[in-house]
């Protein structure tokens, strides 16, 4: 795939998880944003910000502080930049009985401590950043 050209790729759970966490840290995103399990591969193209994560099976994580169930598919990808992941695919948040896909995640620089999740339907939800701290 052309978008993966020039990528740094880490294989296996330990290395992949380490790389995913360091990318979140580098771009100022909460470290608990991607609770991954059985990572197969993580890749990142510095020139474009394109990143992808492959894991063995889907993961559902309950962010208890905000009572929000989030589903992570086997294949997650998007473009990471300072305080933001855009064109995100592979992440869905449960809203009532539906699972709308999350297309963008952005840490609010104007209102520190807030993080916004935008769905493809244009709905934006805002939560406290600490709800996505590592271990939440």
Short mmCIF file of N, CA and C in Angstrom, two decimals:
data_model
loop_
_atom_site.label_atom_id
_atom_site.label_comp_id
_atom_site.label_asym_id
_atom_site.label_seq_id
_atom_site.Cartn_x
_atom_site.Cartn_y
_atom_site.Cartn_z
N UNK A 1 0.83 -1.20 0.00
CA UNK A 1 0.00 0.00 0.00
C UNK A 1 0.87 1.25 0.00
N UNK A 2 0.52 2.21 -0.82
CA UNK A 2 1.30 3.43 -0.95
C UNK A 2 1.38 4.23 0.35
N UNK A 3 0.27 4.26 1.11
CA UNK A 3 0.27 5.06 2.32
C UNK A 3 1.19 4.50 3.41
N UNK A 4 1.60 3.23 3.26
CA UNK A 4 2.49 2.62 4.25
C UNK A 4 3.96 2.75 3.87
N UNK A 5 4.23 3.41 2.75
CA UNK A 5 5.60 3.55 2.28
C UNK A 5 6.44 4.38 3.25
N UNK A 6 7.63 3.88 3.56
CA UNK A 6 8.54 4.59 4.46
C UNK A 6 8.16 4.45 5.93
N UNK A 7 7.35 3.47 6.24
CA UNK A 7 6.85 3.31 7.61
C UNK A 7 7.87 2.66 8.54
N UNK A 8 7.75 3.01 9.81
CA UNK A 8 8.45 2.30 10.89
C UNK A 8 7.42 1.26 11.33
N UNK A 9 7.78 -0.01 11.35
CA UNK A 9 6.83 -1.06 11.71
C UNK A 9 7.38 -1.88 12.86
N UNK A 10 6.54 -2.10 13.86
CA UNK A 10 6.91 -2.96 14.99
C UNK A 10 5.95 -4.14 15.00
N UNK A 11 6.50 -5.33 15.14
CA UNK A 11 5.69 -6.56 15.15
C UNK A 11 5.66 -7.15 16.55
N UNK A 12 4.53 -7.77 16.88
CA UNK A 12 4.39 -8.42 18.18
C UNK A 12 3.79 -7.49 19.22
N UNK A 13 3.20 -8.09 20.24
CA UNK A 13 2.46 -7.31 21.24
C UNK A 13 3.34 -6.31 22.00
N UNK A 14 4.44 -6.79 22.57
CA UNK A 14 5.29 -5.91 23.39
C UNK A 14 5.77 -4.69 22.61
N UNK A 15 6.42 -4.94 21.47
CA UNK A 15 6.99 -3.86 20.66
C UNK A 15 5.90 -2.95 20.09
N UNK A 16 4.80 -3.56 19.64
CA UNK A 16 3.71 -2.79 19.07
C UNK A 16 3.05 -1.88 20.09
N UNK A 17 2.80 -2.43 21.28
CA UNK A 17 2.19 -1.65 22.35
C UNK A 17 3.09 -0.48 22.75
N UNK A 18 4.39 -0.76 22.84
CA UNK A 18 5.36 0.27 23.20
C UNK A 18 5.33 1.41 22.17
N UNK A 19 5.28 1.04 20.89
CA UNK A 19 5.27 2.04 19.83
C UNK A 19 3.97 2.85 19.85
N UNK A 20 2.82 2.17 20.01
CA UNK A 20 1.53 2.86 20.04
C UNK A 20 1.50 3.87 21.19
N UNK A 21 1.97 3.45 22.36
CA UNK A 21 2.00 4.33 23.53
C UNK A 21 2.93 5.51 23.31
N UNK A 22 4.09 5.26 22.71
CA UNK A 22 5.03 6.36 22.51
C UNK A 22 4.50 7.37 21.48
N UNK A 23 3.71 6.89 20.50
CA UNK A 23 3.09 7.82 19.54
C UNK A 23 2.06 8.70 20.24
N UNK A 24 1.22 8.10 21.10
CA UNK A 24 0.23 8.88 21.84
C UNK A 24 0.92 9.95 22.68
N UNK A 25 2.01 9.53 23.33
CA UNK A 25 2.77 10.45 24.18
C UNK A 25 3.38 11.59 23.36
N UNK A 26 4.04 11.23 22.27
CA UNK A 26 4.70 12.22 21.42
C UNK A 26 3.73 13.28 20.88
N UNK A 27 2.50 12.86 20.55
CA UNK A 27 1.55 13.78 19.95
C UNK A 27 0.56 14.38 20.97
N UNK A 28 0.86 14.18 22.27
CA UNK A 28 0.07 14.83 23.30
C UNK A 28 -1.33 14.28 23.49
N UNK A 29 -1.50 12.97 23.26
CA UNK A 29 -2.80 12.33 23.45
C UNK A 29 -2.76 11.45 24.70
N UNK A 30 -3.91 11.24 25.35
CA UNK A 30 -3.92 10.42 26.57
C UNK A 30 -3.45 8.99 26.30
N UNK A 31 -2.61 8.49 27.20
CA UNK A 31 -1.96 7.19 26.99
C UNK A 31 -2.91 6.00 27.08
N UNK A 32 -4.09 6.18 27.66
CA UNK A 32 -5.04 5.07 27.78
C UNK A 32 -6.07 5.07 26.67
N UNK A 33 -5.85 5.89 25.64
CA UNK A 33 -6.81 6.03 24.55
C UNK A 33 -6.99 4.75 23.74
N UNK A 34 -5.93 3.96 23.65
CA UNK A 34 -5.98 2.73 22.84
C UNK A 34 -5.66 1.52 23.70
N UNK A 35 -6.66 0.99 24.44
CA UNK A 35 -6.40 -0.20 25.25
C UNK A 35 -6.34 -1.43 24.33
N UNK A 36 -5.14 -1.80 23.94
CA UNK A 36 -4.95 -2.85 22.94
C UNK A 36 -4.67 -4.20 23.58
N UNK A 37 -4.99 -5.27 22.85
CA UNK A 37 -4.70 -6.62 23.33
C UNK A 37 -4.20 -7.45 22.15
N UNK A 38 -3.22 -8.28 22.38
CA UNK A 38 -2.69 -9.18 21.34
C UNK A 38 -2.36 -8.43 20.04
N UNK A 39 -1.51 -7.42 20.17
CA UNK A 39 -1.10 -6.62 19.02
C UNK A 39 -0.25 -7.47 18.08
N UNK A 40 -0.56 -7.41 16.79
CA UNK A 40 0.21 -8.12 15.77
C UNK A 40 1.25 -7.17 15.17
N UNK A 41 0.80 -5.93 14.87
CA UNK A 41 1.68 -4.98 14.20
C UNK A 41 1.21 -3.55 14.44
N UNK A 42 2.18 -2.65 14.58
CA UNK A 42 1.89 -1.21 14.65
C UNK A 42 2.83 -0.54 13.66
N UNK A 43 2.29 0.36 12.85
CA UNK A 43 3.12 1.05 11.88
C UNK A 43 2.84 2.54 11.90
N UNK A 44 3.86 3.31 11.52
CA UNK A 44 3.75 4.77 11.51
C UNK A 44 4.62 5.35 10.41
N UNK A 45 4.03 6.25 9.62
CA UNK A 45 4.77 6.95 8.56
C UNK A 45 4.93 8.39 9.01
N UNK A 46 6.14 8.75 9.41
CA UNK A 46 6.37 10.09 9.96
C UNK A 46 6.04 11.19 8.95
N UNK A 47 6.33 10.95 7.67
CA UNK A 47 6.12 11.98 6.64
C UNK A 47 4.66 12.41 6.52
N UNK A 48 3.72 11.46 6.72
CA UNK A 48 2.30 11.77 6.53
C UNK A 48 1.48 11.72 7.82
N UNK A 49 2.03 11.07 8.85
CA UNK A 49 1.29 10.90 10.10
C UNK A 49 0.39 9.67 10.08
N UNK A 50 0.42 8.92 8.97
CA UNK A 50 -0.43 7.73 8.88
C UNK A 50 0.04 6.67 9.87
N UNK A 51 -0.90 6.13 10.63
CA UNK A 51 -0.55 5.05 11.58
C UNK A 51 -1.58 3.94 11.48
N UNK A 52 -1.15 2.73 11.77
CA UNK A 52 -2.10 1.62 11.81
C UNK A 52 -1.73 0.67 12.92
N UNK A 53 -2.75 -0.02 13.39
CA UNK A 53 -2.58 -1.01 14.45
C UNK A 53 -3.37 -2.24 14.04
N UNK A 54 -2.73 -3.40 14.10
CA UNK A 54 -3.43 -4.65 13.84
C UNK A 54 -3.37 -5.48 15.11
N UNK A 55 -4.51 -5.98 15.54
CA UNK A 55 -4.54 -6.86 16.71
C UNK A 55 -5.32 -8.12 16.37
N UNK A 56 -5.06 -9.19 17.13
CA UNK A 56 -5.64 -10.50 16.83
C UNK A 56 -7.16 -10.50 16.82
N UNK A 57 -7.77 -9.83 17.77
CA UNK A 57 -9.23 -9.81 17.81
C UNK A 57 -9.73 -8.46 18.31
N UNK A 58 -11.04 -8.24 18.09
CA UNK A 58 -11.67 -7.00 18.54
C UNK A 58 -11.56 -6.89 20.06
N UNK A 59 -11.47 -5.65 20.52
CA UNK A 59 -11.39 -5.39 21.96
C UNK A 59 -12.51 -4.41 22.31
N UNK A 60 -13.22 -4.70 23.40
CA UNK A 60 -14.19 -3.74 23.92
C UNK A 60 -13.65 -3.27 25.26
N UNK A 61 -13.65 -1.96 25.47
CA UNK A 61 -13.12 -1.42 26.72
C UNK A 61 -14.15 -0.48 27.33
N UNK A 62 -14.39 -0.64 28.61
CA UNK A 62 -15.32 0.23 29.32
C UNK A 62 -14.53 1.30 30.05
N UNK A 63 -14.67 2.55 29.60
CA UNK A 63 -14.02 3.66 30.30
C UNK A 63 -14.95 4.03 31.45
N UNK A 64 -14.64 3.49 32.64
CA UNK A 64 -15.53 3.57 33.79
C UNK A 64 -15.84 5.00 34.24
N UNK A 65 -14.84 5.87 34.21
CA UNK A 65 -15.03 7.24 34.70
C UNK A 65 -16.16 7.96 33.95
N UNK A 66 -16.35 7.61 32.67
CA UNK A 66 -17.38 8.27 31.86
C UNK A 66 -18.48 7.29 31.41
N UNK A 67 -18.43 6.07 31.95
CA UNK A 67 -19.42 5.03 31.60
C UNK A 67 -19.60 4.90 30.08
N UNK A 68 -18.50 4.71 29.39
CA UNK A 68 -18.57 4.65 27.93
C UNK A 68 -17.87 3.37 27.45
N UNK A 69 -18.62 2.56 26.68
CA UNK A 69 -18.07 1.33 26.12
C UNK A 69 -17.55 1.65 24.71
N UNK A 70 -16.29 1.31 24.47
CA UNK A 70 -15.68 1.60 23.17
C UNK A 70 -15.18 0.29 22.57
N UNK A 71 -15.45 0.10 21.27
CA UNK A 71 -15.00 -1.09 20.55
C UNK A 71 -13.85 -0.75 19.62
N UNK A 72 -12.82 -1.58 19.64
CA UNK A 72 -11.64 -1.42 18.80
C UNK A 72 -11.56 -2.63 17.89
N UNK A 73 -11.59 -2.45 16.57
CA UNK A 73 -11.57 -3.59 15.66
C UNK A 73 -10.14 -4.14 15.53
N UNK A 74 -10.01 -5.20 14.74
CA UNK A 74 -8.70 -5.82 14.53
C UNK A 74 -7.77 -4.89 13.75
N UNK A 75 -8.35 -4.01 12.98
CA UNK A 75 -7.58 -3.11 12.14
C UNK A 75 -7.99 -1.67 12.43
N UNK A 76 -7.09 -0.90 13.05
CA UNK A 76 -7.35 0.49 13.40
C UNK A 76 -6.36 1.33 12.61
N UNK A 77 -6.83 2.41 11.99
CA UNK A 77 -5.88 3.29 11.32
C UNK A 77 -6.40 4.71 11.28
N UNK A 78 -5.48 5.64 11.00
CA UNK A 78 -5.82 7.05 10.94
C UNK A 78 -4.55 7.86 10.80
N UNK A 79 -4.72 9.16 10.87
CA UNK A 79 -3.59 10.08 10.74
C UNK A 79 -3.43 10.81 12.07
N UNK A 80 -2.23 10.66 12.65
CA UNK A 80 -1.98 11.26 13.96
C UNK A 80 -1.16 12.54 13.78
N UNK A 81 -1.55 13.56 14.53
CA UNK A 81 -0.81 14.83 14.53
C UNK A 81 -0.93 15.39 15.93
N UNK A 82 -0.36 16.55 16.17
CA UNK A 82 -0.36 17.13 17.51
C UNK A 82 -1.78 17.21 18.07
N UNK A 83 -2.01 16.51 19.18
CA UNK A 83 -3.26 16.50 19.93
C UNK A 83 -4.48 16.04 19.12
N UNK A 84 -4.25 15.24 18.05
CA UNK A 84 -5.38 14.87 17.20
C UNK A 84 -5.11 13.59 16.41
N UNK A 85 -6.16 12.78 16.21
CA UNK A 85 -6.14 11.67 15.26
C UNK A 85 -7.33 11.91 14.34
N UNK A 86 -7.07 12.01 13.04
CA UNK A 86 -8.16 12.25 12.09
C UNK A 86 -8.27 11.11 11.10
N UNK A 87 -9.38 11.08 10.36
CA UNK A 87 -9.68 10.00 9.41
C UNK A 87 -9.50 8.64 10.08
N UNK A 88 -9.95 8.57 11.32
CA UNK A 88 -9.80 7.36 12.12
C UNK A 88 -10.79 6.29 11.67
N UNK A 89 -10.34 5.05 11.60
CA UNK A 89 -11.28 3.96 11.35
C UNK A 89 -10.92 2.79 12.27
N UNK A 90 -11.95 2.01 12.61
CA UNK A 90 -11.72 0.85 13.48
C UNK A 90 -12.07 1.09 14.93
N UNK A 91 -12.62 2.28 15.25
CA UNK A 91 -13.00 2.59 16.63
C UNK A 91 -14.47 3.02 16.65
N UNK A 92 -15.25 2.39 17.55
CA UNK A 92 -16.67 2.74 17.68
C UNK A 92 -17.01 2.91 19.15
N UNK A 93 -17.89 3.87 19.43
CA UNK A 93 -18.33 4.09 20.81
C UNK A 93 -19.81 3.78 20.91
N UNK A 94 -20.19 3.07 21.95
CA UNK A 94 -21.60 2.70 22.09
C UNK A 94 -22.43 3.90 22.53
N UNK A 95 -23.47 4.19 21.76
CA UNK A 95 -24.42 5.26 22.07
C UNK A 95 -25.80 4.62 22.06
N UNK A 96 -26.42 4.51 23.21
CA UNK A 96 -27.72 3.84 23.33
C UNK A 96 -27.59 2.43 22.74
N UNK A 97 -28.29 2.12 21.66
CA UNK A 97 -28.22 0.78 21.09
C UNK A 97 -27.34 0.71 19.84
N UNK A 98 -26.74 1.83 19.48
CA UNK A 98 -25.95 1.88 18.25
C UNK A 98 -24.46 1.99 18.55
N UNK A 99 -23.66 1.67 17.54
CA UNK A 99 -22.21 1.79 17.64
C UNK A 99 -21.69 2.69 16.51
N UNK A 100 -21.85 4.02 16.63
CA UNK A 100 -21.34 4.88 15.55
C UNK A 100 -19.81 4.90 15.54
N UNK A 101 -19.23 4.89 14.34
CA UNK A 101 -17.77 4.94 14.25
C UNK A 101 -17.24 6.31 14.68
N UNK A 102 -16.10 6.30 15.34
CA UNK A 102 -15.43 7.54 15.73
C UNK A 102 -14.47 7.90 14.60
N UNK A 103 -14.61 9.11 14.04
CA UNK A 103 -13.77 9.48 12.90
C UNK A 103 -12.64 10.42 13.28
N UNK A 104 -12.77 11.08 14.44
CA UNK A 104 -11.72 12.00 14.86
C UNK A 104 -11.68 12.11 16.37
N UNK A 105 -10.47 12.22 16.91
CA UNK A 105 -10.27 12.43 18.34
C UNK A 105 -9.36 13.65 18.45
N UNK A 106 -9.75 14.60 19.28
CA UNK A 106 -8.97 15.83 19.38
C UNK A 106 -8.92 16.33 20.81
N UNK A 107 -7.71 16.59 21.31
CA UNK A 107 -7.55 17.20 22.63
C UNK A 107 -7.72 18.70 22.44
N UNK A 108 -8.58 19.29 23.24
CA UNK A 108 -8.90 20.72 23.11
C UNK A 108 -7.79 21.58 23.70
N UNK A 109 -7.16 22.40 22.86
CA UNK A 109 -6.10 23.28 23.36
C UNK A 109 -6.69 24.52 24.01
N UNK A 110 -7.90 24.93 23.60
CA UNK A 110 -8.55 26.11 24.17
C UNK A 110 -9.14 25.81 25.55
N UNK A 111 -9.56 24.56 25.75
CA UNK A 111 -10.13 24.15 27.04
C UNK A 111 -9.33 22.95 27.54
N UNK A 112 -8.17 23.20 28.18
CA UNK A 112 -7.33 22.09 28.65
C UNK A 112 -8.12 21.12 29.52
N UNK A 113 -7.79 19.85 29.37
CA UNK A 113 -8.47 18.83 30.17
C UNK A 113 -9.69 18.27 29.47
N UNK A 114 -9.99 18.74 28.25
CA UNK A 114 -11.14 18.23 27.50
C UNK A 114 -10.66 17.53 26.23
N UNK A 115 -11.38 16.46 25.87
CA UNK A 115 -11.06 15.73 24.64
C UNK A 115 -12.37 15.51 23.89
N UNK A 116 -12.34 15.71 22.58
CA UNK A 116 -13.54 15.60 21.74
C UNK A 116 -13.46 14.37 20.84
N UNK A 117 -14.58 13.67 20.71
CA UNK A 117 -14.70 12.51 19.83
C UNK A 117 -15.77 12.84 18.81
N UNK A 118 -15.41 12.81 17.53
CA UNK A 118 -16.37 13.14 16.48
C UNK A 118 -16.71 11.89 15.71
N UNK A 119 -18.02 11.68 15.46
CA UNK A 119 -18.43 10.52 14.68
C UNK A 119 -18.64 10.94 13.23
N UNK A 120 -18.74 9.96 12.35
CA UNK A 120 -18.97 10.24 10.93
C UNK A 120 -20.28 10.98 10.71
N UNK A 121 -21.22 10.82 11.63
CA UNK A 121 -22.51 11.51 11.52
C UNK A 121 -22.40 12.98 11.92
N UNK A 122 -21.20 13.39 12.35
CA UNK A 122 -20.98 14.78 12.71
C UNK A 122 -21.29 15.08 14.17
N UNK A 123 -21.61 14.05 14.94
CA UNK A 123 -21.90 14.24 16.37
C UNK A 123 -20.58 14.29 17.12
N UNK A 124 -20.42 15.29 17.98
CA UNK A 124 -19.20 15.40 18.77
C UNK A 124 -19.55 15.23 20.25
N UNK A 125 -18.78 14.41 20.93
CA UNK A 125 -18.93 14.21 22.37
C UNK A 125 -17.65 14.70 23.02
N UNK A 126 -17.79 15.35 24.18
CA UNK A 126 -16.63 15.87 24.89
C UNK A 126 -16.55 15.21 26.26
N UNK A 127 -15.34 14.81 26.64
CA UNK A 127 -15.10 14.15 27.92
C UNK A 127 -13.86 14.72 28.58
N UNK A 128 -13.70 14.48 29.88
CA UNK A 128 -12.44 14.89 30.53
C UNK A 128 -11.29 13.99 30.06
N UNK A 129 -10.15 14.60 29.77
CA UNK A 129 -8.97 13.86 29.30
C UNK A 129 -8.59 12.76 30.28
N UNK A 130 -8.70 13.01 31.59
CA UNK A 130 -8.25 12.01 32.58
C UNK A 130 -9.02 10.71 32.51
N UNK A 131 -10.20 10.71 31.87
CA UNK A 131 -10.96 9.47 31.71
C UNK A 131 -10.20 8.47 30.82
N UNK A 132 -9.22 8.98 30.04
CA UNK A 132 -8.47 8.14 29.12
C UNK A 132 -7.02 7.98 29.53
N UNK A 133 -6.74 8.26 30.80
CA UNK A 133 -5.38 8.06 31.33
C UNK A 133 -5.07 6.57 31.33
N UNK A 134 -3.80 6.24 31.31
CA UNK A 134 -3.38 4.84 31.32
C UNK A 134 -3.95 4.16 32.56
N UNK A 135 -4.54 2.99 32.36
CA UNK A 135 -5.07 2.23 33.49
C UNK A 135 -6.53 2.52 33.79
N UNK A 136 -7.17 3.42 33.05
CA UNK A 136 -8.59 3.73 33.29
C UNK A 136 -9.47 2.68 32.67
#
